[in-house]
mmCIF file of C-alpha atoms in Angstrom:
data_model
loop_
_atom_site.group_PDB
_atom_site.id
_atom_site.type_symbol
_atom_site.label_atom_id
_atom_site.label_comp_id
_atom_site.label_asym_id
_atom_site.label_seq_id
_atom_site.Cartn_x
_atom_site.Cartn_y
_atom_site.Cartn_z
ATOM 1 C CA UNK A 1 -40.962 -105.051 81.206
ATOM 2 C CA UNK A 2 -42.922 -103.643 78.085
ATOM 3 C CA UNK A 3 -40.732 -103.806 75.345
ATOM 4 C CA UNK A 4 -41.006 -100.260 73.094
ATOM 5 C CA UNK A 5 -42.805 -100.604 69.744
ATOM 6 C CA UNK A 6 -40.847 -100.747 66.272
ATOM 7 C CA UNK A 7 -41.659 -99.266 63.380
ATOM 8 C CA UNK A 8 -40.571 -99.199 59.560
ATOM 9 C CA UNK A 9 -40.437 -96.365 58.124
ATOM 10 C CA UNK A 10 -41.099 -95.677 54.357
ATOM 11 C CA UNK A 11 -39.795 -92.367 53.405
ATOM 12 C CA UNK A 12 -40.302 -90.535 49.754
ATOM 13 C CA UNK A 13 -38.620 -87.533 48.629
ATOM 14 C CA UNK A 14 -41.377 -85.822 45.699
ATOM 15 C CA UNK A 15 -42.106 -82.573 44.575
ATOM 16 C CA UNK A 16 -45.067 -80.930 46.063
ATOM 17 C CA UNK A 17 -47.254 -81.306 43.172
ATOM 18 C CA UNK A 18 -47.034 -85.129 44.075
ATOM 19 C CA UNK A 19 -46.914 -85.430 47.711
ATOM 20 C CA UNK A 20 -50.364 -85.299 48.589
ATOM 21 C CA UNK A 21 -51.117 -88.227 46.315
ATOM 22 C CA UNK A 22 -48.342 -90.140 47.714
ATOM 23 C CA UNK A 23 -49.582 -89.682 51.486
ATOM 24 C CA UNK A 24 -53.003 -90.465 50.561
ATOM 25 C CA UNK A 25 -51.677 -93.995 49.515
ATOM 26 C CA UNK A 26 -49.406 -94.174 52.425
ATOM 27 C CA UNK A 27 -52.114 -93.169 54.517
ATOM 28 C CA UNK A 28 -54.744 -96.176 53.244
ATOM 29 C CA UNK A 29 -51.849 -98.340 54.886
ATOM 30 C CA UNK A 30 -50.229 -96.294 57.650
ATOM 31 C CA UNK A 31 -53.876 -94.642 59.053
ATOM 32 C CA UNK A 32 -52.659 -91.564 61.738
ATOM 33 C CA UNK A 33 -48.495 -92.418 60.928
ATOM 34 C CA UNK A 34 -47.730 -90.261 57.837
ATOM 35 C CA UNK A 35 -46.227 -87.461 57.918
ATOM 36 C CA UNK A 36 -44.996 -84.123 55.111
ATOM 37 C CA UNK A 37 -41.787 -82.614 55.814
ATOM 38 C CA UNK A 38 -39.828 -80.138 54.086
ATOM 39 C CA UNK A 39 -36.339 -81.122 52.981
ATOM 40 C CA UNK A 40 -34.833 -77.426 53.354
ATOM 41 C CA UNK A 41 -35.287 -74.242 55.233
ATOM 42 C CA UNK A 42 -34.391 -71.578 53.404
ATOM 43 C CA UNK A 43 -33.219 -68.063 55.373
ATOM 44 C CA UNK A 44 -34.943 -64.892 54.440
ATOM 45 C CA UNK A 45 -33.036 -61.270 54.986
ATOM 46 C CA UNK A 46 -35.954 -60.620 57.278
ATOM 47 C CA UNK A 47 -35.272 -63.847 59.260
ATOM 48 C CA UNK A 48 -38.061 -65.686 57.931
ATOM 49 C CA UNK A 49 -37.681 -69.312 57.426
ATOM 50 C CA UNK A 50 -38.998 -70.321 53.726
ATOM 51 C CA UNK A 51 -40.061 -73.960 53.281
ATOM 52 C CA UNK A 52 -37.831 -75.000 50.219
ATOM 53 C CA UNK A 53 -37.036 -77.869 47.822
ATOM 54 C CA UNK A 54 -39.146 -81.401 47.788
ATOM 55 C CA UNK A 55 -40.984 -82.626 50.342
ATOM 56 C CA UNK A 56 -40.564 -86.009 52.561
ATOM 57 C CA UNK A 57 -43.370 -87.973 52.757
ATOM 58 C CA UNK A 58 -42.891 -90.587 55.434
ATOM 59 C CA UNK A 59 -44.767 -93.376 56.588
ATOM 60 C CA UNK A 60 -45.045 -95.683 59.771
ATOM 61 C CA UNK A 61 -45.550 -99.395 59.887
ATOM 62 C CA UNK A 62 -45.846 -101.255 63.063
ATOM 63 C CA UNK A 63 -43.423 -104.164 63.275
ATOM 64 C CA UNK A 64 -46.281 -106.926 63.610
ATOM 65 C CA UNK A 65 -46.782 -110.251 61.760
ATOM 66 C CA UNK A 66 -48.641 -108.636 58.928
ATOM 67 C CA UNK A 67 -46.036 -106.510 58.700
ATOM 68 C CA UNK A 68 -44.499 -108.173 55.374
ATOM 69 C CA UNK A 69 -48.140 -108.265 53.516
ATOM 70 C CA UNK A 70 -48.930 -104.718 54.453
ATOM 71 C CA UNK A 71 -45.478 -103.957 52.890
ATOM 72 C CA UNK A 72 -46.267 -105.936 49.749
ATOM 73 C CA UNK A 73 -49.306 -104.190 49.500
ATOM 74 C CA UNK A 74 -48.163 -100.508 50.114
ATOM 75 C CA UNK A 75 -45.228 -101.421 46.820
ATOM 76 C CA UNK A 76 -48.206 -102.657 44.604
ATOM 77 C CA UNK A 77 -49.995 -99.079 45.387
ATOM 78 C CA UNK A 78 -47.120 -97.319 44.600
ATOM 79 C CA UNK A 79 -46.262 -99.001 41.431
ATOM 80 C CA UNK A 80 -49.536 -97.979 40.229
ATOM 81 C CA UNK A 81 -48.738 -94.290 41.242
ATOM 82 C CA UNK A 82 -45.319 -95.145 39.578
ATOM 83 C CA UNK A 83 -47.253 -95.916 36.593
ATOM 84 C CA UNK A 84 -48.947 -92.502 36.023
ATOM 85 C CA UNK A 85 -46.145 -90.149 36.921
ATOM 86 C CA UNK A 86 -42.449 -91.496 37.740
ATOM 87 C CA UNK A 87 -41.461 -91.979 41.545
ATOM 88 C CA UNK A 88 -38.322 -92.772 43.466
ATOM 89 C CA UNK A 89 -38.063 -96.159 45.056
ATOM 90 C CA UNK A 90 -39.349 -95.798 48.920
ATOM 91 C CA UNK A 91 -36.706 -95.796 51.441
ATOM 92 C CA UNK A 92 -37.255 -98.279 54.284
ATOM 93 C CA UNK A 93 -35.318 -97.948 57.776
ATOM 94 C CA UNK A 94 -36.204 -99.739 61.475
ATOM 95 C CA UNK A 95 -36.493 -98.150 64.544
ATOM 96 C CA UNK A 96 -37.615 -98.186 68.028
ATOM 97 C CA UNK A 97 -40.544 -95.370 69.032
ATOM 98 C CA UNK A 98 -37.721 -94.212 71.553
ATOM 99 C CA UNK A 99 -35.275 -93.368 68.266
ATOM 100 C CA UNK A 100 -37.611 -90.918 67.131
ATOM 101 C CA UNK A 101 -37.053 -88.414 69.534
ATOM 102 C CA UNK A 102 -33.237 -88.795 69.352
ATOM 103 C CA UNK A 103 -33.945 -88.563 65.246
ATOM 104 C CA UNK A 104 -35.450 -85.236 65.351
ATOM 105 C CA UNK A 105 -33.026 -83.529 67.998
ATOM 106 C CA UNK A 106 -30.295 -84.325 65.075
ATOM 107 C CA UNK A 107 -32.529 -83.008 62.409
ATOM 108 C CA UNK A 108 -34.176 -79.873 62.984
ATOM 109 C CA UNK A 109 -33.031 -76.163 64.640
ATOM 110 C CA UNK A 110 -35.121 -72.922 65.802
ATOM 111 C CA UNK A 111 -37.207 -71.595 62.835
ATOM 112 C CA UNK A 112 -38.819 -68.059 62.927
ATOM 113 C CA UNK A 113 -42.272 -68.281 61.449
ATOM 114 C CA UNK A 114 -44.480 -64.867 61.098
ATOM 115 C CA UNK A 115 -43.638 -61.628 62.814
ATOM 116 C CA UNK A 116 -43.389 -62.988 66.564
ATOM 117 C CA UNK A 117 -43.142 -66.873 66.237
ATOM 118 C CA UNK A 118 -40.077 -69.241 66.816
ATOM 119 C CA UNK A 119 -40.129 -72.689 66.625
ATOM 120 C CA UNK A 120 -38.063 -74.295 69.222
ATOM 121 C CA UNK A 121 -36.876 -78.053 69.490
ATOM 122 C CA UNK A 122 -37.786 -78.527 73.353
ATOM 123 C CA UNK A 123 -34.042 -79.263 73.877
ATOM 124 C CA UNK A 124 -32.700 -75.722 72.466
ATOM 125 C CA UNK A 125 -32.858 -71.959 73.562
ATOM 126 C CA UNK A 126 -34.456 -69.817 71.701
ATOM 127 C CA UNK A 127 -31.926 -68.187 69.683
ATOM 128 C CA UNK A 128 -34.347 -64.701 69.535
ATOM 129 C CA UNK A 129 -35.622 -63.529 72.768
ATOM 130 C CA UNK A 130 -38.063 -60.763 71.037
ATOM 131 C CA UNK A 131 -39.993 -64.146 69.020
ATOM 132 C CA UNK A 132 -42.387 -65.836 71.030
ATOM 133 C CA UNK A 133 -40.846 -69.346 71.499
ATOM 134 C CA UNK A 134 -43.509 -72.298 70.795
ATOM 135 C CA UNK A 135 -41.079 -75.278 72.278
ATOM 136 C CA UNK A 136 -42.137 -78.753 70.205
ATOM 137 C CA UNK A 137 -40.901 -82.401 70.857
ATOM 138 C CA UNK A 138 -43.600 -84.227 68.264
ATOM 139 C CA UNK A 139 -43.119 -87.114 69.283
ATOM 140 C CA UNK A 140 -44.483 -89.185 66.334
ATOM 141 C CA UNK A 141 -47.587 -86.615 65.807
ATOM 142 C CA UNK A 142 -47.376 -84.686 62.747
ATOM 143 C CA UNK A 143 -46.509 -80.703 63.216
ATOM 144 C CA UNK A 144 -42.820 -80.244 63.117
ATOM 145 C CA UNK A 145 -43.217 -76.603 62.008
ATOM 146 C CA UNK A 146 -41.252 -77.549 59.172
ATOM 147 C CA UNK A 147 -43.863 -77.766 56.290
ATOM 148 C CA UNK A 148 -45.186 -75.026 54.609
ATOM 149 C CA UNK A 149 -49.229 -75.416 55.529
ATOM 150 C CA UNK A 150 -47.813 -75.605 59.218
ATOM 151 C CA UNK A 151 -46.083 -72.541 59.068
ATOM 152 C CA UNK A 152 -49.172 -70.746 57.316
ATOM 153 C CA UNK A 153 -51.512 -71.816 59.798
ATOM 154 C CA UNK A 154 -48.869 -70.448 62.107
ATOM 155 C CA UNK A 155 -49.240 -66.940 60.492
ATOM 156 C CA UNK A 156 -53.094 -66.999 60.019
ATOM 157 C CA UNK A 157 -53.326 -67.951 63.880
ATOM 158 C CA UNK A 158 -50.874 -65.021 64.549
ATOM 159 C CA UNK A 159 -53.151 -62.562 61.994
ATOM 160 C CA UNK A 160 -56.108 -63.659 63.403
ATOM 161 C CA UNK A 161 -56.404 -64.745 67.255
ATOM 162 C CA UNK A 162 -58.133 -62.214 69.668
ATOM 163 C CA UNK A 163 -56.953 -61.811 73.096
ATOM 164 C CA UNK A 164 -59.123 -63.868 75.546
ATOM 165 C CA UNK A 165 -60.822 -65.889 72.615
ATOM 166 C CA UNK A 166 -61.659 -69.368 72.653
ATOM 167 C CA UNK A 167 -59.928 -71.347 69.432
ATOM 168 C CA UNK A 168 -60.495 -74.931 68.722
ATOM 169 C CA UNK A 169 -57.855 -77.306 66.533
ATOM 170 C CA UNK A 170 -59.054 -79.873 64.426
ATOM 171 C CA UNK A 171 -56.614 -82.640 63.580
ATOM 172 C CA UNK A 172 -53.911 -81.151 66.248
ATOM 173 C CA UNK A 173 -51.128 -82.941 66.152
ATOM 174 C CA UNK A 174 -48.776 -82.050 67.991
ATOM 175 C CA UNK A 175 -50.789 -79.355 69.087
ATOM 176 C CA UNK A 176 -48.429 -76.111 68.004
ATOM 177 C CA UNK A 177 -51.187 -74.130 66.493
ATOM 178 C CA UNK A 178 -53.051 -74.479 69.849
ATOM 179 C CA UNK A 179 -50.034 -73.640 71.572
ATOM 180 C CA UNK A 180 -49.562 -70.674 69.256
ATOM 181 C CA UNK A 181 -52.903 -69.474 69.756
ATOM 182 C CA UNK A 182 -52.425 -69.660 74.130
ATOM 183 C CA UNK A 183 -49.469 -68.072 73.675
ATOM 184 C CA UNK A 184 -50.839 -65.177 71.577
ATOM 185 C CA UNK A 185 -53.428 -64.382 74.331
ATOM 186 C CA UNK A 186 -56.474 -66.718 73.233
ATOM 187 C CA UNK A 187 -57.454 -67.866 76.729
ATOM 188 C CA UNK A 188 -58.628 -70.969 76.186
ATOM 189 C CA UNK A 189 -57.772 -73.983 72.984
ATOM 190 C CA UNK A 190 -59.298 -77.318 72.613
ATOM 191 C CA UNK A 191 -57.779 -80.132 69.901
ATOM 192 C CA UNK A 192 -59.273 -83.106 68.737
ATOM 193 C CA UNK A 193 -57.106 -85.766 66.911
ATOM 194 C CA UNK A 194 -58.011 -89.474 65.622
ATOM 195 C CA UNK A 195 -54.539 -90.340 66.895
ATOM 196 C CA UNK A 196 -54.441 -91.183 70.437
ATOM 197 C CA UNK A 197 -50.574 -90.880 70.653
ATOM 198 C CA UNK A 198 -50.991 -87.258 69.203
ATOM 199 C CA UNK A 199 -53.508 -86.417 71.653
ATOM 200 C CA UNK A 200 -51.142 -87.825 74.594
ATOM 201 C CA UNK A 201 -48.228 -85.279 72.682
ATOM 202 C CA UNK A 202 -49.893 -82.431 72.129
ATOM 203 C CA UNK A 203 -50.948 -82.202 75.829
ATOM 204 C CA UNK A 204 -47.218 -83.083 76.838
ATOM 205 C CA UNK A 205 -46.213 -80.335 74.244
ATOM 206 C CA UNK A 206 -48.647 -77.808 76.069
ATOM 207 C CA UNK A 207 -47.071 -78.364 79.399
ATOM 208 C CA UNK A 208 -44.163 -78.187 78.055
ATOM 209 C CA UNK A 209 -44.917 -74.420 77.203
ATOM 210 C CA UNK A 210 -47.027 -73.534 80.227
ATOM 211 C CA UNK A 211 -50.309 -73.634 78.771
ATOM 212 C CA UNK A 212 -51.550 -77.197 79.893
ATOM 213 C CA UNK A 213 -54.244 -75.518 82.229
ATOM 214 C CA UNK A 214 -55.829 -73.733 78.734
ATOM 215 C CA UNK A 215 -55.626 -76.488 76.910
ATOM 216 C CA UNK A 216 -57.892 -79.918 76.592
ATOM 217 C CA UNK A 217 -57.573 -82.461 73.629
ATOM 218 C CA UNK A 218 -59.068 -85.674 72.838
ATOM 219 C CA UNK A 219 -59.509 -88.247 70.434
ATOM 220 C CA UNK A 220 -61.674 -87.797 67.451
ATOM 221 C CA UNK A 221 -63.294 -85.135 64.992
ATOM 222 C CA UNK A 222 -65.645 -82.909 64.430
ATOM 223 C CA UNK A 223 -68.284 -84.499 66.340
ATOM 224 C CA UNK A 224 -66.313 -84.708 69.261
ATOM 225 C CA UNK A 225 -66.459 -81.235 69.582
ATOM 226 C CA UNK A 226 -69.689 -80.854 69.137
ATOM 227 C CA UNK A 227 -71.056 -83.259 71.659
ATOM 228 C CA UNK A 228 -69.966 -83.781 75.639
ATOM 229 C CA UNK A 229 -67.833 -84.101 77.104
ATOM 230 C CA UNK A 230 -65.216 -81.538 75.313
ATOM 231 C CA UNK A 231 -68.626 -80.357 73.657
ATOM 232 C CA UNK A 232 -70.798 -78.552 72.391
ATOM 233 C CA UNK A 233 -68.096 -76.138 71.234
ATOM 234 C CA UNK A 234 -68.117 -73.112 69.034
ATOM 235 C CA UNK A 235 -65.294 -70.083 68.492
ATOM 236 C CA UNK A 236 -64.178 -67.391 66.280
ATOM 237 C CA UNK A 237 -61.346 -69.120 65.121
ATOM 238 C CA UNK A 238 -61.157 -72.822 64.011
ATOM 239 C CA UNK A 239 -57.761 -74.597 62.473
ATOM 240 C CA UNK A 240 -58.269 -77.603 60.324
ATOM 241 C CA UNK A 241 -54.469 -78.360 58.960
ATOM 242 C CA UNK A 242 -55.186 -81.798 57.666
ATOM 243 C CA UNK A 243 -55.382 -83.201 53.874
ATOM 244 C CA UNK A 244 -57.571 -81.734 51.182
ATOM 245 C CA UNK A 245 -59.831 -84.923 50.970
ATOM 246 C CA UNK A 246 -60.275 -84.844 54.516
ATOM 247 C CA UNK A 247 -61.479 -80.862 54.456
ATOM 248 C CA UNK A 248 -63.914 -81.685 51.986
ATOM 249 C CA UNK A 249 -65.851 -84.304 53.515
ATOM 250 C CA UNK A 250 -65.629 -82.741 57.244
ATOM 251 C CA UNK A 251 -67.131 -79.433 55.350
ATOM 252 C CA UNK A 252 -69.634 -81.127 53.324
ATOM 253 C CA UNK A 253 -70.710 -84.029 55.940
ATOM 254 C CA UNK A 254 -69.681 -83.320 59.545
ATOM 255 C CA UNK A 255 -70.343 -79.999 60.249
ATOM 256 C CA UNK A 256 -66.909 -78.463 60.430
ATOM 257 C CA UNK A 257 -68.365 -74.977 59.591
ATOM 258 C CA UNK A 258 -70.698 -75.104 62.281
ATOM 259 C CA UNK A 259 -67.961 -74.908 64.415
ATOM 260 C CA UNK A 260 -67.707 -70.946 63.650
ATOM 261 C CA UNK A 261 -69.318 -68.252 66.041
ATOM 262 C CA UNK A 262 -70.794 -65.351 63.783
ATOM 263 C CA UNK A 263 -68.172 -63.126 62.528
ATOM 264 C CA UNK A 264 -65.369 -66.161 62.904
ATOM 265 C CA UNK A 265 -62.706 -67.433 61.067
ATOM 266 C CA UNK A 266 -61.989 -71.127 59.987
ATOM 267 C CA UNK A 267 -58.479 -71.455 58.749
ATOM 268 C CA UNK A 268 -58.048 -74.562 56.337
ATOM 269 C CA UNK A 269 -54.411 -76.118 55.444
ATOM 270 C CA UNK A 270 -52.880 -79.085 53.437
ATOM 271 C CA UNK A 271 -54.262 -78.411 50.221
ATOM 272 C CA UNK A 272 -52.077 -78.505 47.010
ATOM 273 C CA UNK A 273 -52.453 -75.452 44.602
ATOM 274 C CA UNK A 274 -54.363 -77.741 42.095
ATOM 275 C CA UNK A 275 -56.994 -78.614 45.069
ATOM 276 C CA UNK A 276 -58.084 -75.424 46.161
ATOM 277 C CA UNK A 277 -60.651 -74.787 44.370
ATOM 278 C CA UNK A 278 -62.169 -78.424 45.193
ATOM 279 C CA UNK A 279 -61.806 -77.423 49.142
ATOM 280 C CA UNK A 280 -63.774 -73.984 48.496
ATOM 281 C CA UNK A 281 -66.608 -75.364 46.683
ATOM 282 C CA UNK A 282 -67.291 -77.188 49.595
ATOM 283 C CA UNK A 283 -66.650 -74.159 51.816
ATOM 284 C CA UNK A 284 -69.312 -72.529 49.694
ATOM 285 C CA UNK A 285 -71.638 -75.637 50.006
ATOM 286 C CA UNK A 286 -70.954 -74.778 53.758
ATOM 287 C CA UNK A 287 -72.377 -71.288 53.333
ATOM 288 C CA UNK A 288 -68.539 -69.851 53.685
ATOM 289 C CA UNK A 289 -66.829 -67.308 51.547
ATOM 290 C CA UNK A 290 -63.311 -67.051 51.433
ATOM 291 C CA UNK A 291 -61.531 -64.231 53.396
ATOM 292 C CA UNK A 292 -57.957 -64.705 53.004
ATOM 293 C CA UNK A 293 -55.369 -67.269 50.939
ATOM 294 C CA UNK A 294 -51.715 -67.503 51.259
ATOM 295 C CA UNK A 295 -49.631 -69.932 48.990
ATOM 296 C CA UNK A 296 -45.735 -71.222 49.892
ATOM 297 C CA UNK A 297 -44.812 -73.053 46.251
ATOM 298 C CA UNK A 298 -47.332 -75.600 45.625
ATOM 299 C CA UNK A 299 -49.230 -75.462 49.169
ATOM 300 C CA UNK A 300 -52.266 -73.143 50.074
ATOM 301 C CA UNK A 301 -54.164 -72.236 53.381
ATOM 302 C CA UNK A 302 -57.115 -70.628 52.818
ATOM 303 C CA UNK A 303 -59.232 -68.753 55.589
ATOM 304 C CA UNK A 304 -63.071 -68.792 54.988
ATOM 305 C CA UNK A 305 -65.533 -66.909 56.901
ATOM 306 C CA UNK A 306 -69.332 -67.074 57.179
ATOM 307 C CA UNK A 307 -70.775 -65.454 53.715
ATOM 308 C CA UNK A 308 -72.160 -61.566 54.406
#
């Protein structure tokens, strides 16, 4: 019998101005495994959640024999970080792949997002029959609905998906702005992950909601999209909720524009306030012109659209 993987798990609590630079070190040691969650949801008088207070920043390790060096090496990275602005001490804490499921059930209730959206833990009702209910069990893939450039995503895809459209997800997780898009009346969403285990979720995720027929993911990027057999793809609306660094270089080196049909959108998350500007140049460079920005404290999506 297969025994189930274990995993340590480095957690950070940071204010958003500093949580992208954290995950970007976590990342160079935990490649696919980190994740940004918001500590608090805070209710609006219009039923809105609001993403509020720091953000998590957790980490995965695999319980292997370079488990202890890769840990070593992760603290050094961090001290450095330390060095330039103060940080809390990482949290560590063991646990079996199974746990995580179990973790999140305790963790995490129905939140509204948008005009018509609910988010809703696979294991709950949902608690508003007149929201459209988007029913999530991440597994470990990243896209609890709980971070604010999730939840704007959520609202651009609500804002901007046309009935019977094709939309295509770059960096899908666990595949709820996919889902969100089927469920709005696109009629057909493709996803494309370097994560193999949030490929295999975000298709569970899809049947879970009823739209596994309409939806297709595999592993990989831009390119993957772009060539057979998932390719050559193009749509009218294309999601990219990933990190800032990452935008750039899939806008200025792999094509991630091209991905637009004329008149489309490209909706663009997990960019800090202070690296906007950085992800637009290169939207520019891509011949794109921005068309829409929201902003939830320190986070920004931006929507960009083929320049007139």
């Amino acid at each position: 019998m297969t025994e189930t993987p274990q995993w340590l798990e480095v957690a950070l609590e940071v204010d958003g101005e500093m949580a992208e630079a954290v995950a970007e070190v976590l990342a160079r040691f935990a490649p696919n495994r980190v994740v940004l969650e918001s500590t608090h949801i805070q209710d609006q008088p219009d039923g809105e959640g609001i993403p509020a207070g720091p953000v998590r920043v957790l980490a995965y390790l695999p319980v292997d024999e370079r488990l202890e060096h890769t840990r070593q090496r992760l603290e050094e990275a961090l001290w450095h970080l330390h060095v330039i602005r103060p940080l809390p001490q990482p949290a560590y804490r063991l646990f079996h792949e199974d746990d995580w499921a179990e973790a999140w059930k305790h963790a995490y209730r129905p939140i509204p997002v948008g005009e018509r959206l609910m988010i809703v833990p696979a294991w709950l009702e949902n608690p508003d029959p007149q929201r459209i209910p988007l029913l999530l069990d991440p597994g470990m893939a990243f896209g609890t609905g709980t971070h604010p450039t999730t939840q704007m995503c959520l609202a651009e895809v609500e804002r901007l998906v046309q009935p019977g459209a094709t939309v295509l997800d770059v960096g899908c997780g666990s595949g709820i702005l996919s889902i969100a898009a089927l469920k709005l009346g696109a009629a057909e969403a493709f996803g494309v992950d370097t994560d193999p285990q949030a490929v295999a979720v975000a298709e569970e995720n899809a049947a879970r909601n009823g739209v596994a027929g309409d939806f297709r993911a595999a592993v990989g990027s831009v390119e993957t999209l772009r060539r057979p057999p998932l390719g050559p793809r193009r749509a009218p609306l294309v999601l990219a909720n990933i990190l800032a660094p990452v935008l750039v270089r899939l806008l200025d080196e792999e094509g991630l524009g091209a991905l637009l049909t004329p008149g489309g959108h490209l909706v663009l998350s997990g960019i800090l306030e202070n690296q906007a500007e950085d992800v637009l140049a290169a939207a520019r460079r891509a011949g794109l012109a921005l068309a829409h920005r929201r902003q939830v404290e320190d986070w920004v999506t931006v929507t960009v659209r083929w320049s007139e």
